[in-house]
Tab-separated table of C-alpha atoms in Angstrom:
chain	number	residue	atom	x	y	z
A	1	ALA	CA	62.498	72.380	109.474
A	2	GLN	CA	65.843	72.856	110.664
A	3	THR	CA	66.810	74.390	114.020
A	4	VAL	CA	70.184	75.341	115.274
A	5	THR	CA	70.944	75.495	119.055
A	6	GLN	CA	73.495	77.326	120.805
A	7	SER	CA	73.360	76.150	124.632
A	8	GLN	CA	76.170	78.579	125.868
A	9	PRO	CA	74.914	82.360	126.241
A	10	GLU	CA	78.075	83.632	127.362
A	11	MET	CA	81.602	82.521	127.855
A	12	SER	CA	84.756	84.033	129.014
A	13	VAL	CA	88.215	82.690	128.552
A	14	GLN	CA	91.664	84.518	129.779
A	15	GLU	CA	94.022	85.542	126.860
A	16	ALA	CA	95.868	83.222	125.094
A	17	GLU	CA	93.878	80.250	126.262
A	18	THR	CA	91.676	78.129	124.267
A	19	VAL	CA	88.087	77.944	123.997
A	20	THR	CA	85.163	76.093	122.581
A	21	LEU	CA	81.990	77.285	121.663
A	22	SER	CA	78.949	74.494	121.074
A	23	CYS	CA	76.555	74.533	118.069
A	24	THR	CA	74.032	71.671	117.382
A	25	TYR	CA	71.800	71.561	114.649
A	26	ASP	CA	68.802	69.350	113.240
A	27	THR	CA	68.068	68.638	109.607
A	28	SER	CA	67.071	65.518	107.430
A	29	GLU	CA	69.250	66.859	104.860
A	30	ASN	CA	72.159	65.259	103.575
A	31	ASN	CA	74.462	68.211	101.790
A	32	TYR	CA	74.425	71.567	103.719
A	33	TYR	CA	76.922	74.203	104.815
A	34	LEU	CA	77.516	75.311	108.546
A	35	PHE	CA	79.184	78.407	109.599
A	36	TRP	CA	80.447	80.357	112.252
A	37	TYR	CA	80.032	84.540	112.246
A	38	LYS	CA	81.676	86.461	114.464
A	39	GLN	CA	79.775	89.960	115.414
A	40	PRO	CA	82.086	92.596	117.480
A	41	PRO	CA	80.881	95.182	119.419
A	42	SER	CA	80.969	97.167	115.841
A	43	ARG	CA	77.866	94.804	114.976
A	44	GLN	CA	79.115	94.086	111.746
A	45	MET	CA	78.639	90.338	110.881
A	46	ILE	CA	82.442	88.775	109.899
A	47	LEU	CA	82.668	85.018	108.566
A	48	VAL	CA	84.926	83.321	110.742
A	49	ILE	CA	84.610	79.929	109.078
A	50	ARG	CA	82.922	77.675	107.023
A	51	GLN	CA	82.444	73.436	106.720
A	52	GLU	CA	80.883	71.688	103.744
A	53	ALA	CA	78.574	68.857	105.123
A	54	TYR	CA	80.290	66.600	102.274
A	55	LYS	CA	83.412	67.020	103.765
A	56	GLN	CA	84.940	64.797	106.398
A	57	GLN	CA	87.906	66.727	107.419
A	58	ASN	CA	87.488	69.781	109.592
A	59	ALA	CA	87.581	73.359	108.195
A	60	THR	CA	90.563	75.645	109.747
A	61	GLU	CA	91.204	79.260	109.614
A	62	ASN	CA	94.455	80.107	111.652
A	63	ARG	CA	93.249	80.116	115.266
A	64	PHE	CA	90.253	79.389	114.463
A	65	SER	CA	88.939	75.572	113.822
A	66	VAL	CA	86.106	73.395	114.238
A	67	ASN	CA	85.141	69.661	115.371
A	68	PHE	CA	82.410	68.827	112.738
A	69	GLN	CA	80.765	65.509	113.813
A	70	LYS	CA	78.150	64.880	110.860
A	71	ALA	CA	76.003	62.107	112.864
A	72	ALA	CA	75.878	63.878	116.066
A	73	LYS	CA	74.784	66.956	114.043
A	74	SER	CA	77.449	69.178	116.056
A	75	PHE	CA	79.853	71.622	114.881
A	76	SER	CA	81.897	73.201	118.079
A	77	LEU	CA	84.359	76.028	116.862
A	78	LYS	CA	87.785	76.202	118.842
A	79	ILE	CA	89.676	79.488	119.231
A	80	SER	CA	93.009	78.877	120.118
A	81	ASP	CA	95.548	81.357	121.545
A	82	SER	CA	92.372	83.874	122.223
A	83	GLN	CA	93.033	87.463	121.870
A	84	LEU	CA	91.140	90.624	123.181
A	85	GLY	CA	90.084	91.213	119.785
A	86	ASP	CA	87.958	87.899	119.839
A	87	THR	CA	85.822	89.202	121.884
A	88	ALA	CA	82.232	89.451	120.312
A	89	MET	CA	79.138	87.452	119.769
A	90	TYR	CA	79.464	84.242	117.699
A	91	PHE	CA	76.540	83.253	115.662
A	92	CYS	CA	76.686	79.038	114.350
A	93	ALA	CA	74.685	78.985	111.014
A	94	PHE	CA	73.439	76.613	108.574
A	95	MET	CA	72.400	76.365	105.071
A	96	ARG	CA	71.002	73.985	103.269
A	97	THR	CA	71.446	73.211	99.591
A	98	SER	CA	68.000	72.798	97.530
A	99	THR	CA	67.065	72.068	94.211
A	100	SER	CA	64.005	74.654	94.354
A	101	GLY	CA	66.452	77.630	94.199
A	102	THR	CA	65.527	78.838	97.559
A	103	TYR	CA	68.744	79.364	100.118
A	104	LYS	CA	68.694	80.991	103.336
A	105	TYR	CA	70.742	80.617	106.349
A	106	ILE	CA	69.218	79.413	109.850
A	107	PHE	CA	71.107	81.223	112.730
A	108	GLY	CA	71.861	80.214	116.475
A	109	THR	CA	70.997	82.734	119.166
A	110	GLY	CA	74.876	83.329	119.612
A	111	THR	CA	77.181	82.901	122.491
A	112	ARG	CA	78.898	86.235	123.924
A	113	LEU	CA	82.706	85.712	124.048
A	114	LYS	CA	84.860	87.686	126.637
A	115	VAL	CA	88.336	87.723	126.315
A	116	LEU	CA	90.020	88.887	129.763
A	117	ALA	CA	93.076	90.428	129.775
B	1	ASN	CA	86.304	96.131	95.662
B	2	ALA	CA	83.377	97.641	97.879
B	3	GLY	CA	81.689	95.297	100.286
B	4	VAL	CA	77.664	95.383	100.746
B	5	MET	CA	76.809	98.772	101.102
B	6	GLN	CA	73.909	99.746	103.435
B	7	ASN	CA	72.220	103.084	104.218
B	8	PRO	CA	71.540	105.168	106.413
B	9	ARG	CA	73.430	103.285	109.310
B	10	HIS	CA	71.023	104.645	111.569
B	11	LEU	CA	67.386	105.768	111.438
B	12	VAL	CA	65.106	106.843	113.969
B	13	ARG	CA	61.022	107.188	113.259
B	14	ARG	CA	58.388	108.421	114.996
B	15	ARG	CA	55.318	105.482	115.494
B	16	GLY	CA	53.687	106.142	112.409
B	17	GLN	CA	56.234	106.926	109.950
B	18	GLU	CA	57.881	105.218	107.269
B	19	ALA	CA	61.241	103.555	107.097
B	20	ARG	CA	63.259	102.958	104.259
B	21	LEU	CA	66.231	101.037	104.042
B	22	ARG	CA	68.678	100.124	101.362
B	23	CYS	CA	71.556	97.749	100.221
B	24	SER	CA	73.614	97.819	97.591
B	25	PRO	CA	75.489	93.910	97.284
B	26	MET	CA	79.113	93.382	96.496
B	27	LYS	CA	80.201	94.107	92.907
B	28	GLY	CA	78.925	91.037	90.641
B	29	HIS	CA	76.547	89.463	93.438
B	30	SER	CA	73.015	89.255	91.894
B	31	HIS	CA	71.130	88.262	95.422
B	32	VAL	CA	70.502	90.074	97.986
B	33	TYR	CA	68.893	88.961	101.300
B	34	TRP	CA	67.676	91.008	104.648
B	35	TYR	CA	67.617	89.684	108.141
B	36	ARG	CA	66.467	91.449	111.181
B	37	GLN	CA	68.087	91.148	114.274
B	38	LEU	CA	66.444	92.285	117.325
B	39	PRO	CA	68.109	93.122	120.674
B	40	GLU	CA	70.033	90.603	122.328
B	41	GLU	CA	68.923	87.896	119.603
B	42	GLY	CA	70.346	86.225	116.613
B	43	LEU	CA	69.502	87.276	112.944
B	44	LYS	CA	66.001	86.057	111.924
B	45	PHE	CA	65.732	85.533	108.000
B	46	MET	CA	63.330	88.007	106.027
B	47	VAL	CA	63.075	87.774	102.571
B	48	TYR	CA	65.769	86.806	99.855
B	49	LEU	CA	65.334	88.453	96.302
B	50	GLN	CA	66.913	88.815	92.901
B	51	LYS	CA	67.312	91.422	90.450
B	52	GLU	CA	63.411	92.172	89.734
B	53	ASN	CA	62.230	89.016	91.528
B	54	ILE	CA	61.479	87.716	95.083
B	55	ILE	CA	62.710	84.598	95.768
B	56	ASP	CA	61.530	83.875	99.358
B	57	GLU	CA	59.726	86.429	101.697
B	58	SER	CA	58.519	83.688	104.065
B	59	GLY	CA	60.101	85.522	106.731
B	60	MET	CA	58.392	88.802	106.088
B	61	PRO	CA	55.634	90.263	108.811
B	62	LYS	CA	52.557	90.020	106.330
B	63	GLU	CA	51.737	93.599	107.003
B	64	ARG	CA	53.820	96.797	106.641
B	65	PHE	CA	56.626	95.094	105.360
B	66	SER	CA	58.149	95.052	101.714
B	67	ALA	CA	61.013	94.580	99.841
B	68	GLU	CA	62.198	95.203	96.244
B	69	PHE	CA	65.568	94.938	94.043
B	70	PRO	CA	64.515	96.619	90.911
B	71	LYS	CA	66.990	95.928	88.010
B	72	GLU	CA	68.752	99.466	88.261
B	73	GLY	CA	69.536	100.815	92.066
B	74	PRO	CA	69.898	98.983	95.295
B	75	SER	CA	67.608	97.029	97.236
B	76	ILE	CA	64.983	98.486	99.486
B	77	LEU	CA	63.399	97.192	102.732
B	78	ARG	CA	60.388	99.325	103.554
B	79	ILE	CA	58.560	99.375	106.700
B	80	GLN	CA	55.477	101.027	106.774
B	81	GLN	CA	53.387	102.956	109.864
B	82	VAL	CA	56.331	101.449	112.099
B	83	VAL	CA	55.686	100.563	115.736
B	84	ARG	CA	57.897	100.314	118.716
B	85	GLY	CA	58.497	96.592	117.965
B	86	ASP	CA	60.119	97.171	114.762
B	87	SER	CA	63.282	98.827	116.760
B	88	ALA	CA	65.937	96.540	115.331
B	89	ALA	CA	69.195	96.002	113.366
B	90	TYR	CA	68.526	95.012	109.664
B	91	PHE	CA	71.155	93.207	107.876
B	92	CYS	CA	71.237	92.948	104.334
B	93	ALA	CA	73.549	90.459	102.673
B	94	SER	CA	74.761	89.263	98.990
B	95	SER	CA	75.941	86.507	97.394
B	96	PRO	CA	76.110	85.272	93.336
B	97	LEU	CA	73.613	82.525	93.049
B	98	LEU	CA	74.132	79.693	95.615
B	99	GLY	CA	74.525	76.404	95.139
B	100	THR	CA	77.444	76.907	92.428
B	101	SER	CA	81.167	76.627	93.136
B	102	LEU	CA	81.509	80.248	92.582
B	103	SER	CA	79.860	81.547	95.561
B	104	GLY	CA	81.151	78.599	98.143
B	105	ASN	CA	77.494	78.761	99.645
B	106	THR	CA	78.746	81.919	101.573
B	107	ILE	CA	76.687	85.233	101.958
B	108	TYR	CA	78.261	88.368	102.784
B	109	PHE	CA	76.775	90.984	105.256
B	110	GLY	CA	76.729	94.466	105.248
B	111	GLU	CA	77.125	96.407	108.681
B	112	GLY	CA	73.834	96.616	109.223
B	113	SER	CA	70.944	99.600	109.381
B	114	TRP	CA	69.748	100.327	113.021
B	115	LEU	CA	66.287	101.457	113.000
B	116	THR	CA	64.944	103.193	116.480
B	117	VAL	CA	61.260	103.962	116.552
B	118	VAL	CA	60.214	106.448	119.261
């Protein structure tokens, strides 16, 4: 069974600084997708960034980038130039592709990030 | 282009009552997923539905919980005889058929329904 581990329950960063959130996962699959979702105080789940496992190039979305290490099964999120609006829970998620038609996301337990003014 | 719509946003039920949570997927999406988030925890998969068909209900509790996605209308998550432990946020997500280039294998979440059992 696939598992997703986020080992940092809470983190804080000064505004304008850079922070990295870690995520590791366990799977025997070769084709899969990885995601970072953000859950601000409003509790809505917002997609931050997505990575396809078959792509070697790390995904980037503006101030957000990932460090995808497939062999190490690691998928960390780097937030550059942190802003107060980045304060949120961040969830790492794994989804495997399937020929059986069954797809589901497996989520980590989350990292609570606080950006300090 | 409306996103995933969930209602009610907040629901209070007494122990033993029934709770019904509704989810309308994004336009063009034919697949719906329900997740539950207990306080201070991550999201746990409950069920995956297509129109008129349950694809995967491996995360659904065996008793009191049911889900449907009829041909017409929203998907419904139904919890009978609620107990305090059912208090949680219930998130619905939708997508086109996953595994195709159309979807990018991404699901899109609604804003959640918060169930409080008193």
